[in-house]
PDB file of C-alpha atoms and ligand atoms in Angstrom:
ATOM      1  CA  MET A 326      -6.927   7.500  15.068  1.00 89.00           C
ATOM      2  CA  ARG A 327      -8.830  10.018  12.986  1.00 96.00           C
ATOM      3  CA  PRO A 328      -6.936  13.344  13.075  1.00 97.00           C
ATOM      4  CA  ASP A 329      -8.963  16.137  14.728  1.00 96.00           C
ATOM      5  CA  LYS A 330      -8.488  18.414  11.736  1.00 96.00           C
ATOM      6  CA  LEU A 331      -9.769  15.830   9.249  1.00 98.00           C
ATOM      7  CA  LYS A 332     -13.165  16.858   7.863  1.00 97.00           C
ATOM      8  CA  ALA A 333     -13.291  14.565   4.819  1.00 98.00           C
ATOM      9  CA  ARG A 334     -14.328  10.924   4.917  1.00 98.00           C
ATOM     10  CA  ILE A 335     -11.657   8.426   3.909  1.00 98.00           C
ATOM     11  CA  PHE A 336     -12.503   5.256   1.987  1.00 99.00           C
ATOM     12  CA  LEU A 337     -10.342   2.333   0.973  1.00 99.00           C
ATOM     13  CA  ASP A 338     -10.377   1.592  -2.762  1.00 99.00           C
ATOM     14  CA  GLY A 339     -10.162  -2.188  -2.969  1.00 98.00           C
ATOM     15  CA  GLY A 340     -11.848  -5.563  -3.227  1.00 98.00           C
ATOM     16  CA  ASP A 341     -10.246  -7.637  -0.477  1.00 98.00           C
ATOM     17  CA  PRO A 342     -11.700  -7.675   3.060  1.00 98.00           C
ATOM     18  CA  HIS A 343      -8.321  -8.786   4.523  1.00 98.00           C
ATOM     19  CA  GLU A 344      -6.780  -5.619   3.169  1.00 98.00           C
ATOM     20  CA  THR A 345      -9.644  -3.642   4.730  1.00 98.00           C
ATOM     21  CA  GLN A 346      -8.824  -5.197   8.103  1.00 98.00           C
ATOM     22  CA  GLN A 347      -5.186  -4.169   7.666  1.00 98.00           C
ATOM     23  CA  ALA A 348      -6.155  -0.616   6.667  1.00 98.00           C
ATOM     24  CA  LEU A 349      -8.461  -0.333   9.685  1.00 98.00           C
ATOM     25  CA  ALA A 350      -5.646  -1.482  11.965  1.00 98.00           C
ATOM     26  CA  LEU A 351      -3.199   0.937  10.361  1.00 98.00           C
ATOM     27  CA  LEU A 352      -5.369   4.058  10.327  1.00 98.00           C
ATOM     28  CA  GLY A 353      -7.547   3.310  13.329  1.00 97.00           C
ATOM     29  CA  PHE A 354     -10.600   4.311  11.278  1.00 98.00           C
ATOM     30  CA  LEU A 355     -12.140   4.074   7.810  1.00 98.00           C
ATOM     31  CA  ASP A 356     -15.380   5.638   6.615  1.00 98.00           C
ATOM     32  CA  GLY A 357     -16.177   3.210   3.841  1.00 98.00           C
ATOM     33  CA  GLN A 358     -14.922   1.437   0.760  1.00 99.00           C
ATOM     34  CA  THR A 359     -15.233   1.658  -3.002  1.00 99.00           C
ATOM     35  CA  THR A 360     -15.174  -1.492  -5.109  1.00 98.00           C
ATOM     36  CA  ASN A 361     -15.341  -1.981  -8.876  1.00 98.00           C
ATOM     37  CA  PRO A 362     -15.195  -4.989 -11.241  1.00 97.00           C
ATOM     38  CA  THR A 363     -11.419  -4.695 -11.702  1.00 97.00           C
ATOM     39  CA  LEU A 364     -10.839  -4.629  -7.943  1.00 98.00           C
ATOM     40  CA  ILE A 365     -13.071  -7.688  -7.444  1.00 97.00           C
ATOM     41  CA  ALA A 366     -11.088  -9.471 -10.179  1.00 96.00           C
ATOM     42  CA  LYS A 367      -7.921  -8.701  -8.172  1.00 97.00           C
ATOM     43  CA  ASN A 368      -9.344 -10.250  -4.978  1.00 97.00           C
ATOM     44  CA  PRO A 369      -6.872 -13.013  -3.932  1.00 97.00           C
ATOM     45  CA  GLN A 370      -9.611 -15.683  -3.769  1.00 96.00           C
ATOM     46  CA  ALA A 371     -10.787 -14.819  -7.290  1.00 96.00           C
ATOM     47  CA  LYS A 372      -7.189 -14.796  -8.540  1.00 96.00           C
ATOM     48  CA  LYS A 373      -6.490 -18.208  -7.029  1.00 96.00           C
ATOM     49  CA  LEU A 374      -9.514 -19.683  -8.762  1.00 96.00           C
ATOM     50  CA  LEU A 375      -8.375 -18.267 -12.112  1.00 94.00           C
ATOM     51  CA  GLU A 376      -4.830 -19.555 -11.530  1.00 95.00           C
ATOM     52  CA  ARG A 377      -6.299 -23.067 -11.136  1.00 96.00           C
ATOM     53  CA  GLY A 378      -7.761 -22.598 -14.615  1.00 95.00           C
ATOM     54  CA  GLU A 379     -11.303 -22.285 -13.237  1.00 97.00           C
ATOM     55  CA  LYS A 380     -13.886 -19.556 -13.711  1.00 97.00           C
ATOM     56  CA  PHE A 381     -17.157 -18.452 -12.110  1.00 97.00           C
ATOM     57  CA  THR A 382     -20.620 -18.944 -13.525  1.00 97.00           C
ATOM     58  CA  LYS A 383     -22.643 -15.717 -13.819  1.00 96.00           C
ATOM     59  CA  GLU A 384     -24.491 -16.635 -10.650  1.00 97.00           C
ATOM     60  CA  GLU A 385     -21.317 -17.565  -8.751  1.00 97.00           C
ATOM     61  CA  ILE A 386     -19.541 -14.307  -9.542  1.00 97.00           C
ATOM     62  CA  LEU A 387     -22.487 -12.292  -8.222  1.00 98.00           C
ATOM     63  CA  ASN A 388     -22.561 -14.492  -5.111  1.00 98.00           C
ATOM     64  CA  PHE A 389     -18.850 -13.843  -4.695  1.00 98.00           C
ATOM     65  CA  TYR A 390     -19.286 -10.045  -5.057  1.00 98.00           C
ATOM     66  CA  HIS A 391     -22.147 -10.263  -2.534  1.00 98.00           C
ATOM     67  CA  PHE A 392     -19.920 -12.216  -0.120  1.00 98.00           C
ATOM     68  CA  VAL A 393     -17.101  -9.638  -0.417  1.00 98.00           C
ATOM     69  CA  VAL A 394     -19.329  -6.619   0.241  1.00 98.00           C
ATOM     70  CA  ARG A 395     -21.051  -8.414   3.127  1.00 98.00           C
ATOM     71  CA  GLU A 396     -17.643  -8.837   4.754  1.00 98.00           C
ATOM     72  CA  LEU A 397     -16.820  -5.173   4.125  1.00 98.00           C
ATOM     73  CA  SER A 398     -20.146  -4.099   5.555  1.00 98.00           C
ATOM     74  CA  ALA A 399     -19.539  -6.184   8.684  1.00 98.00           C
ATOM     75  CA  LEU A 400     -16.136  -4.502   9.114  1.00 98.00           C
ATOM     76  CA  MET A 401     -17.605  -1.012   8.596  1.00 98.00           C
ATOM     77  CA  PRO A 402     -21.290  -1.167   9.571  1.00 98.00           C
ATOM     78  CA  LEU A 403     -21.480   2.624   9.710  1.00 97.00           C
ATOM     79  CA  GLY A 404     -19.444   3.154   6.545  1.00 98.00           C
ATOM     80  CA  ALA A 405     -20.591   3.496   2.954  1.00 98.00           C
ATOM     81  CA  ILE A 406     -19.790   0.574   0.665  1.00 98.00           C
ATOM     82  CA  SER A 407     -19.896   1.205  -3.088  1.00 99.00           C
ATOM     83  CA  ILE A 408     -20.988  -1.672  -5.326  1.00 99.00           C
ATOM     84  CA  GLU A 409     -20.730  -1.257  -9.102  1.00 98.00           C
ATOM     85  CA  VAL A 410     -23.272  -2.479 -11.653  1.00 98.00           C
ATOM     86  CA  TYR A 411     -22.019  -4.293 -14.747  1.00 98.00           C
ATOM     87  CA  ALA A 412     -22.118  -1.734 -17.537  1.00 98.00           C
ATOM     88  CA  ASP A 413     -20.489  -2.076 -20.924  1.00 98.00           C
ATOM     89  CA  PRO A 414     -21.154   0.672 -23.471  1.00 97.00           C
ATOM     90  CA  ALA A 415     -24.282  -1.200 -24.698  1.00 98.00           C
ATOM     91  CA  THR A 416     -25.880  -1.834 -21.275  1.00 98.00           C
ATOM     92  CA  THR A 417     -29.245  -0.100 -20.965  1.00 98.00           C
ATOM     93  CA  ALA A 418     -30.491   1.981 -18.038  1.00 98.00           C
ATOM     94  CA  ASP A 419     -33.210  -0.615 -17.351  1.00 98.00           C
ATOM     95  CA  ASP A 420     -30.623  -3.373 -17.113  1.00 98.00           C
ATOM     96  CA  MET A 421     -28.474  -1.282 -14.750  1.00 98.00           C
ATOM     97  CA  LEU A 422     -31.517  -0.548 -12.588  1.00 98.00           C
ATOM     98  CA  LEU A 423     -32.425  -4.226 -12.285  1.00 98.00           C
ATOM     99  CA  GLN A 424     -28.893  -5.008 -11.114  1.00 98.00           C
ATOM    100  CA  ALA A 425     -28.951  -2.009  -8.775  1.00 98.00           C
ATOM    101  CA  GLU A 426     -32.168  -3.120  -7.046  1.00 98.00           C
ATOM    102  CA  LYS A 427     -30.579  -6.486  -6.275  1.00 98.00           C
ATOM    103  CA  MET A 428     -27.206  -5.108  -5.167  1.00 98.00           C
ATOM    104  CA  PHE A 429     -28.789  -2.431  -2.981  1.00 98.00           C
ATOM    105  CA  SER A 430     -30.527  -5.185  -1.004  1.00 98.00           C
ATOM    106  CA  TRP A 431     -27.232  -7.001  -0.326  1.00 98.00           C
ATOM    107  CA  ILE A 432     -26.144  -4.830   2.610  1.00 98.00           C
ATOM    108  CA  PRO A 433     -27.707  -1.989   4.623  1.00 98.00           C
ATOM    109  CA  ASN A 434     -24.965   0.528   3.762  1.00 98.00           C
ATOM    110  CA  ALA A 435     -24.678   0.185  -0.024  1.00 98.00           C
ATOM    111  CA  HIS A 436     -24.093   2.957  -2.554  1.00 99.00           C
ATOM    112  CA  ILE A 437     -24.672   1.755  -6.120  1.00 99.00           C
ATOM    113  CA  LYS A 438     -22.175   2.818  -8.750  1.00 99.00           C
ATOM    114  CA  PHE A 439     -23.436   3.765 -12.195  1.00 98.00           C
ATOM    115  CA  PRO A 440     -21.258   5.173 -14.998  1.00 98.00           C
ATOM    116  CA  SER A 441     -21.526   8.913 -15.745  1.00 98.00           C
ATOM    117  CA  SER A 442     -22.874   8.127 -19.223  1.00 98.00           C
ATOM    118  CA  ALA A 443     -26.343   8.930 -20.607  1.00 98.00           C
ATOM    119  CA  GLU A 444     -27.691   5.464 -19.703  1.00 98.00           C
ATOM    120  CA  GLY A 445     -25.994   5.637 -16.321  1.00 98.00           C
ATOM    121  CA  LEU A 446     -27.563   9.022 -15.593  1.00 98.00           C
ATOM    122  CA  LYS A 447     -30.984   7.756 -16.667  1.00 98.00           C
ATOM    123  CA  ALA A 448     -30.625   4.823 -14.282  1.00 98.00           C
ATOM    124  CA  ALA A 449     -29.354   7.079 -11.489  1.00 98.00           C
ATOM    125  CA  GLU A 450     -32.337   9.409 -11.740  1.00 98.00           C
ATOM    126  CA  GLN A 451     -34.693   6.460 -11.262  1.00 98.00           C
ATOM    127  CA  ALA A 452     -32.557   4.831  -8.580  1.00 98.00           C
ATOM    128  CA  VAL A 453     -32.651   7.962  -6.423  1.00 98.00           C
ATOM    129  CA  LYS A 454     -36.433   8.210  -6.888  1.00 98.00           C
ATOM    130  CA  ARG A 455     -36.646   4.614  -5.652  1.00 98.00           C
ATOM    131  CA  GLY A 456     -34.715   5.509  -2.501  1.00 98.00           C
ATOM    132  CA  MET A 457     -31.320   4.090  -3.431  1.00 98.00           C
ATOM    133  CA  ARG A 458     -27.994   5.688  -2.498  1.00 98.00           C
ATOM    134  CA  ILE A 459     -25.682   6.078  -5.475  1.00 99.00           C
ATOM    135  CA  ASN A 460     -22.108   6.842  -6.534  1.00 99.00           C
ATOM    136  CA  MET A 461     -21.631   8.133 -10.098  1.00 99.00           C
ATOM    137  CA  THR A 462     -18.372   6.726 -11.350  1.00 98.00           C
ATOM    138  CA  LEU A 463     -16.077   7.365 -14.353  1.00 98.00           C
ATOM    139  CA  CYS A 464     -16.634  11.132 -14.156  1.00 99.00           C
ATOM    140  CA  PHE A 465     -14.109  13.125 -16.189  1.00 99.00           C
ATOM    141  CA  THR A 466     -15.755  16.507 -16.777  1.00 98.00           C
ATOM    142  CA  GLN A 467     -17.564  19.327 -15.036  1.00 98.00           C
ATOM    143  CA  GLU A 468     -20.537  18.759 -17.388  1.00 98.00           C
ATOM    144  CA  GLN A 469     -20.889  15.147 -16.228  1.00 98.00           C
ATOM    145  CA  ALA A 470     -20.772  16.323 -12.599  1.00 99.00           C
ATOM    146  CA  ALA A 471     -23.407  18.992 -13.361  1.00 98.00           C
ATOM    147  CA  ALA A 472     -25.603  16.297 -14.937  1.00 98.00           C
ATOM    148  CA  VAL A 473     -25.248  14.172 -11.776  1.00 99.00           C
ATOM    149  CA  TYR A 474     -26.384  17.196  -9.770  1.00 98.00           C
ATOM    150  CA  ALA A 475     -29.359  17.752 -12.090  1.00 98.00           C
ATOM    151  CA  ALA A 476     -30.437  14.093 -12.253  1.00 98.00           C
ATOM    152  CA  THR A 477     -30.522  13.780  -8.466  1.00 98.00           C
ATOM    153  CA  ARG A 478     -32.150  17.074  -7.390  1.00 97.00           C
ATOM    154  CA  GLY A 479     -34.107  16.576  -4.192  1.00 96.00           C
ATOM    155  CA  ALA A 480     -31.894  13.721  -2.946  1.00 98.00           C
ATOM    156  CA  LYS A 481     -30.804  13.768   0.684  1.00 96.00           C
ATOM    157  CA  LYS A 482     -27.211  14.868   1.392  1.00 95.00           C
ATOM    158  CA  GLY A 483     -25.152  11.710   1.820  1.00 97.00           C
ATOM    159  CA  ASP A 484     -27.162   9.721  -0.721  1.00 98.00           C
ATOM    160  CA  VAL A 485     -25.336  10.852  -3.872  1.00 98.00           C
ATOM    161  CA  PHE A 486     -21.603  10.780  -4.567  1.00 99.00           C
ATOM    162  CA  VAL A 487     -19.841  11.765  -7.771  1.00 99.00           C
ATOM    163  CA  SER A 488     -16.450  10.169  -8.430  1.00 99.00           C
ATOM    164  CA  PRO A 489     -14.093  12.211 -10.626  1.00 99.00           C
ATOM    165  CA  PHE A 490     -11.166   9.978 -11.665  1.00 98.00           C
ATOM    166  CA  VAL A 491      -8.030  12.046 -11.124  1.00 98.00           C
ATOM    167  CA  GLY A 492      -5.362   9.397 -11.840  1.00 98.00           C
ATOM    168  CA  ARG A 493      -6.726   8.468 -15.249  1.00 98.00           C
ATOM    169  CA  LEU A 494      -6.648  12.145 -16.295  1.00 98.00           C
ATOM    170  CA  ASP A 495      -3.064  12.437 -15.014  1.00 98.00           C
ATOM    171  CA  ASP A 496      -2.200   9.317 -17.025  1.00 98.00           C
ATOM    172  CA  ARG A 497      -2.934  11.176 -20.209  1.00 98.00           C
ATOM    173  CA  GLY A 498      -1.194  14.374 -19.214  1.00 98.00           C
ATOM    174  CA  GLU A 499      -4.087  16.392 -17.732  1.00 98.00           C
ATOM    175  CA  ASP A 500      -4.061  17.709 -14.166  1.00 98.00           C
ATOM    176  CA  GLY A 501      -6.811  15.563 -12.632  1.00 98.00           C
ATOM    177  CA  MET A 502      -6.770  17.425  -9.314  1.00 98.00           C
ATOM    178  CA  GLN A 503      -7.902  20.530 -11.153  1.00 98.00           C
ATOM    179  CA  LEU A 504     -11.119  18.755 -12.108  1.00 98.00           C
ATOM    180  CA  ILE A 505     -11.798  18.289  -8.377  1.00 98.00           C
ATOM    181  CA  ALA A 506     -11.175  22.013  -7.770  1.00 98.00           C
ATOM    182  CA  ASN A 507     -13.466  22.930 -10.691  1.00 98.00           C
ATOM    183  CA  ILE A 508     -16.306  20.646  -9.578  1.00 98.00           C
ATOM    184  CA  MET A 509     -16.076  21.886  -5.972  1.00 98.00           C
ATOM    185  CA  ARG A 510     -16.232  25.485  -7.246  1.00 98.00           C
ATOM    186  CA  MET A 511     -19.209  24.734  -9.521  1.00 98.00           C
ATOM    187  CA  TYR A 512     -21.052  22.843  -6.771  1.00 98.00           C
ATOM    188  CA  GLY A 513     -20.456  25.864  -4.517  1.00 98.00           C
ATOM    189  CA  GLN A 514     -23.339  27.527  -6.387  1.00 97.00           C
ATOM    190  CA  GLY A 515     -25.699  24.678  -5.530  1.00 98.00           C
ATOM    191  CA  ASP A 516     -27.436  23.088  -2.538  1.00 98.00           C
ATOM    192  CA  SER A 517     -24.612  20.608  -1.707  1.00 97.00           C
ATOM    193  CA  HIS A 518     -26.779  17.522  -2.182  1.00 98.00           C
ATOM    194  CA  VAL A 519     -24.006  15.818  -4.217  1.00 98.00           C
ATOM    195  CA  GLU A 520     -20.786  14.927  -2.436  1.00 98.00           C
ATOM    196  CA  THR A 521     -17.501  14.949  -4.345  1.00 98.00           C
ATOM    197  CA  LEU A 522     -15.548  11.711  -3.943  1.00 99.00           C
ATOM    198  CA  THR A 523     -11.973  12.014  -5.226  1.00 99.00           C
ATOM    199  CA  ALA A 524     -11.269   8.677  -6.954  1.00 99.00           C
ATOM    200  CA  SER A 525      -8.519   7.048  -9.011  1.00 98.00           C
ATOM    201  CA  VAL A 526      -6.050   8.341  -6.419  1.00 98.00           C
ATOM    202  CA  ARG A 527      -2.549   7.150  -7.272  1.00 98.00           C
ATOM    203  CA  ASN A 528      -0.269   8.914  -4.808  1.00 98.00           C
ATOM    204  CA  LEU A 529      -0.118  10.800  -1.522  1.00 98.00           C
ATOM    205  CA  GLY A 530      -0.071  14.146  -3.380  1.00 98.00           C
ATOM    206  CA  HIS A 531      -3.546  13.405  -4.775  1.00 98.00           C
ATOM    207  CA  LEU A 532      -4.822  12.592  -1.292  1.00 98.00           C
ATOM    208  CA  LEU A 533      -3.315  15.693   0.342  1.00 98.00           C
ATOM    209  CA  ARG A 534      -4.480  18.033  -2.426  1.00 98.00           C
ATOM    210  CA  GLY A 535      -7.985  16.529  -2.245  1.00 98.00           C
ATOM    211  CA  LEU A 536      -8.058  17.179   1.500  1.00 98.00           C
ATOM    212  CA  GLN A 537      -6.827  20.728   0.973  1.00 98.00           C
ATOM    213  CA  LEU A 538      -9.537  21.370  -1.646  1.00 98.00           C
ATOM    214  CA  GLY A 539     -12.246  20.199   0.756  1.00 97.00           C
ATOM    215  CA  SER A 540     -13.316  17.117  -1.224  1.00 98.00           C
ATOM    216  CA  ASP A 541     -16.119  15.528   0.852  1.00 98.00           C
ATOM    217  CA  ILE A 542     -14.716  12.008   0.459  1.00 99.00           C
ATOM    218  CA  LEU A 543     -11.465  10.515  -0.829  1.00 99.00           C
ATOM    219  CA  THR A 544     -10.940   6.902  -1.774  1.00 99.00           C
ATOM    220  CA  ALA A 545      -7.408   5.594  -2.005  1.00 99.00           C
ATOM    221  CA  PRO A 546      -5.688   2.239  -2.505  1.00 98.00           C
ATOM    222  CA  PHE A 547      -4.038   0.557   0.452  1.00 98.00           C
ATOM    223  CA  ASN A 548      -0.481   1.632  -0.492  1.00 98.00           C
ATOM    224  CA  VAL A 549      -1.446   5.337  -0.492  1.00 98.00           C
ATOM    225  CA  LEU A 550      -3.293   5.041   2.835  1.00 98.00           C
ATOM    226  CA  LYS A 551      -0.242   3.258   4.247  1.00 98.00           C
ATOM    227  CA  GLU A 552       2.070   6.049   3.122  1.00 98.00           C
ATOM    228  CA  TRP A 553      -0.312   8.571   4.682  1.00 98.00           C
ATOM    229  CA  ALA A 554      -0.358   6.587   7.953  1.00 98.00           C
ATOM    230  CA  ASP A 555       3.443   6.207   7.908  1.00 98.00           C
ATOM    231  CA  GLN A 556       3.716   9.992   7.744  1.00 97.00           C
ATOM    232  CA  GLY A 557       1.382  10.405  10.730  1.00 97.00           C
ATOM    233  CA  LEU A 558      -1.886  11.144   8.812  1.00 98.00           C
ATOM    234  CA  PRO A 559      -1.033  14.764   7.918  1.00 98.00           C
ATOM    235  CA  VAL A 560      -3.949  17.077   7.070  1.00 98.00           C
ATOM    236  CA  PRO A 561      -2.676  19.932   4.896  1.00 97.00           C
ATOM    237  CA  ASP A 562      -3.686  23.562   5.382  1.00 92.00           C
ATOM    238  CA  GLU A 563      -3.614  26.480   2.919  1.00 91.00           C
ATOM    239  CA  GLY A 564       0.172  26.425   3.077  1.00 94.00           C
ATOM    240  CA  TYR A 565       0.423  23.062   1.300  1.00 97.00           C
ATOM    241  CA  VAL A 566       1.625  23.369  -2.293  1.00 97.00           C
ATOM    242  CA  TYR A 567       0.571  20.626  -4.706  1.00 98.00           C
ATOM    243  CA  ASP A 568       2.973  19.950  -7.539  1.00 97.00           C
ATOM    244  CA  PRO A 569       1.081  19.079 -10.765  1.00 96.00           C
ATOM    245  CA  LYS A 570       4.422  18.011 -12.285  1.00 95.00           C
ATOM    246  CA  GLY A 571       3.888  19.764 -15.590  1.00 97.00           C
ATOM    247  CA  LEU A 572       0.438  18.241 -16.271  1.00 98.00           C
ATOM    248  CA  ALA A 573      -1.790  20.347 -18.536  1.00 98.00           C
ATOM    249  CA  PRO A 574      -4.261  22.519 -16.637  1.00 97.00           C
ATOM    250  CA  ILE A 575      -8.005  21.822 -16.961  1.00 98.00           C
ATOM    251  CA  PRO A 576      -9.632  25.271 -17.136  1.00 98.00           C
ATOM    252  CA  TYR A 577     -12.780  26.057 -15.114  1.00 98.00           C
ATOM    253  CA  LYS A 578     -15.957  26.400 -17.186  1.00 98.00           C
ATOM    254  CA  ASP A 579     -19.095  28.331 -16.291  1.00 98.00           C
ATOM    255  CA  VAL A 580     -21.486  25.385 -16.322  1.00 98.00           C
ATOM    256  CA  PRO A 581     -24.945  26.171 -14.891  1.00 98.00           C
ATOM    257  CA  LEU A 582     -26.489  23.694 -12.456  1.00 98.00           C
ATOM    258  CA  THR A 583     -30.006  24.590 -13.582  1.00 98.00           C
ATOM    259  CA  LEU A 584     -30.458  22.487 -16.745  1.00 98.00           C
ATOM    260  CA  ASN A 585     -32.068  19.064 -17.094  1.00 98.00           C
ATOM    261  CA  TRP A 586     -29.443  16.329 -16.906  1.00 98.00           C
ATOM    262  CA  ASN A 587     -29.866  15.346 -20.562  1.00 97.00           C
ATOM    263  CA  GLN A 588     -29.050  18.883 -21.724  1.00 98.00           C
ATOM    264  CA  TYR A 589     -25.412  18.561 -20.660  1.00 98.00           C
ATOM    265  CA  HIS A 590     -22.662  17.229 -22.907  1.00 98.00           C
ATOM    266  CA  LEU A 591     -22.022  13.830 -21.330  1.00 98.00           C
ATOM    267  CA  GLU A 592     -19.673  12.115 -23.752  1.00 97.00           C
ATOM    268  CA  HIS A 593     -16.084  11.484 -22.747  1.00 98.00           C
ATOM    269  CA  ASP A 594     -13.778   8.892 -24.279  1.00 98.00           C
ATOM    270  CA  LEU A 595     -12.375   7.887 -20.880  1.00 98.00           C
ATOM    271  CA  THR A 596     -15.897   7.096 -19.633  1.00 98.00           C
ATOM    272  CA  VAL A 597     -16.381   4.722 -22.585  1.00 98.00           C
ATOM    273  CA  LYS A 598     -12.895   3.227 -22.184  1.00 98.00           C
ATOM    274  CA  GLY A 599     -13.513   2.805 -18.457  1.00 98.00           C
ATOM    275  CA  MET A 600     -16.756   0.915 -19.072  1.00 98.00           C
ATOM    276  CA  GLU A 601     -14.992  -1.275 -21.618  1.00 98.00           C
ATOM    277  CA  ARG A 602     -12.170  -2.091 -19.212  1.00 98.00           C
ATOM    278  CA  PHE A 603     -14.441  -2.791 -16.232  1.00 98.00           C
ATOM    279  CA  SER A 604     -16.664  -5.069 -18.311  1.00 98.00           C
ATOM    280  CA  GLN A 605     -13.676  -6.908 -19.846  1.00 98.00           C
ATOM    281  CA  ASP A 606     -12.180  -7.544 -16.393  1.00 97.00           C
ATOM    282  CA  TRP A 607     -15.548  -8.817 -15.177  1.00 98.00           C
ATOM    283  CA  ASN A 608     -16.199 -11.023 -18.216  1.00 97.00           C
ATOM    284  CA  ALA A 609     -12.725 -12.575 -17.857  1.00 96.00           C
ATOM    285  CA  LEU A 610     -13.913 -14.055 -14.540  1.00 97.00           C
ATOM    286  CA  ILE A 611     -16.897 -15.800 -16.104  1.00 97.00           C
ATOM    287  CA  LYS A 612     -17.067 -19.228 -17.833  1.00 94.00           C
TER     288      LYS A 612
HETATM  289  C1  E4P B 403     -13.209   3.988  -7.254  1.00 92.04           C
HETATM  290  O1  E4P B 403     -14.397   4.161  -7.024  1.00 92.04           O
HETATM  291  C2  E4P B 403     -12.691   3.852  -8.616  1.00 92.04           C
HETATM  292  O2  E4P B 403     -13.311   2.798  -9.276  1.00 92.04           O
HETATM  293  C3  E4P B 403     -11.183   3.699  -8.579  1.00 92.04           C
HETATM  294  O3  E4P B 403     -10.646   4.705  -7.757  1.00 92.04           O
HETATM  295  C4  E4P B 403     -10.547   3.715  -9.970  1.00 92.04           C
HETATM  296  O4  E4P B 403      -9.156   3.749  -9.856  1.00 92.04           O
HETATM  297  P1  E4P B 403      -8.159   3.453 -11.067  1.00 92.04           P
HETATM  298  O5  E4P B 403      -8.280   4.573 -12.054  1.00 92.04           O
HETATM  299  O6  E4P B 403      -6.814   3.392 -10.420  1.00 92.04           O
HETATM  300  O7  E4P B 403      -8.589   2.155 -11.675  1.00 92.04           O
END
């Protein structure tokens, strides 16, 4: 059951509806799910097909992704289900938008994921104007989060998420949770139309610190949600002390929220690497 003190929404990060059923049974609630190309590639049905030496056609893989998110939507009709466009570093905004239009029509509760790159931001600005709900993924800096804010001004609260990837920053020795704190502080000067979704969660510490910081949404893999459930779904208060385990601090920057989105510095090597990895995992599924 959802703890009374819990204000944030909790999503499962995964690509397997059976796992979603298990998480729902374990927690007693779930507010949505995030998917991405790598997670779809890890779906047991997709893995079995690959193990048989078979692959999908381009049409089949999209049908499969559609089938998976339809199942998720049926399990969580009131939740938010994130579906990611295919985007390698050369994919244009127009191409992303075409995919987004299609994917947004798949289920009534879709949020479309675009990368926090220049082309991704361009696509996001148009997508919001066309009434789509979005989730800006592969966010690694305050500037990228400020650009998301700027590109989506006027959007309804609940329609725009930004996903800072904490685990991938930790992986290279930077304290990812500090990026969440910095973005929350920066967004505190704004109108709250963008919700912060703590992503790339790798352990219970990330989840608890995200809750303590007031992240609007947290998405976590099944094993982390299970650990949380096993401990009785604790919701930390001010007394909780997060241990960054010697990771390098990410200092807060005074980034204004008033510029046009294309005036912010958007480049980050992890955003490019992330797009490369997602597209490689996706292409490996296709004949
Ligand atoms: C969710 O939206 C993200 O795609 C996911 O949390 C990324 O996690 P990873 O860094 O463990 O791949």
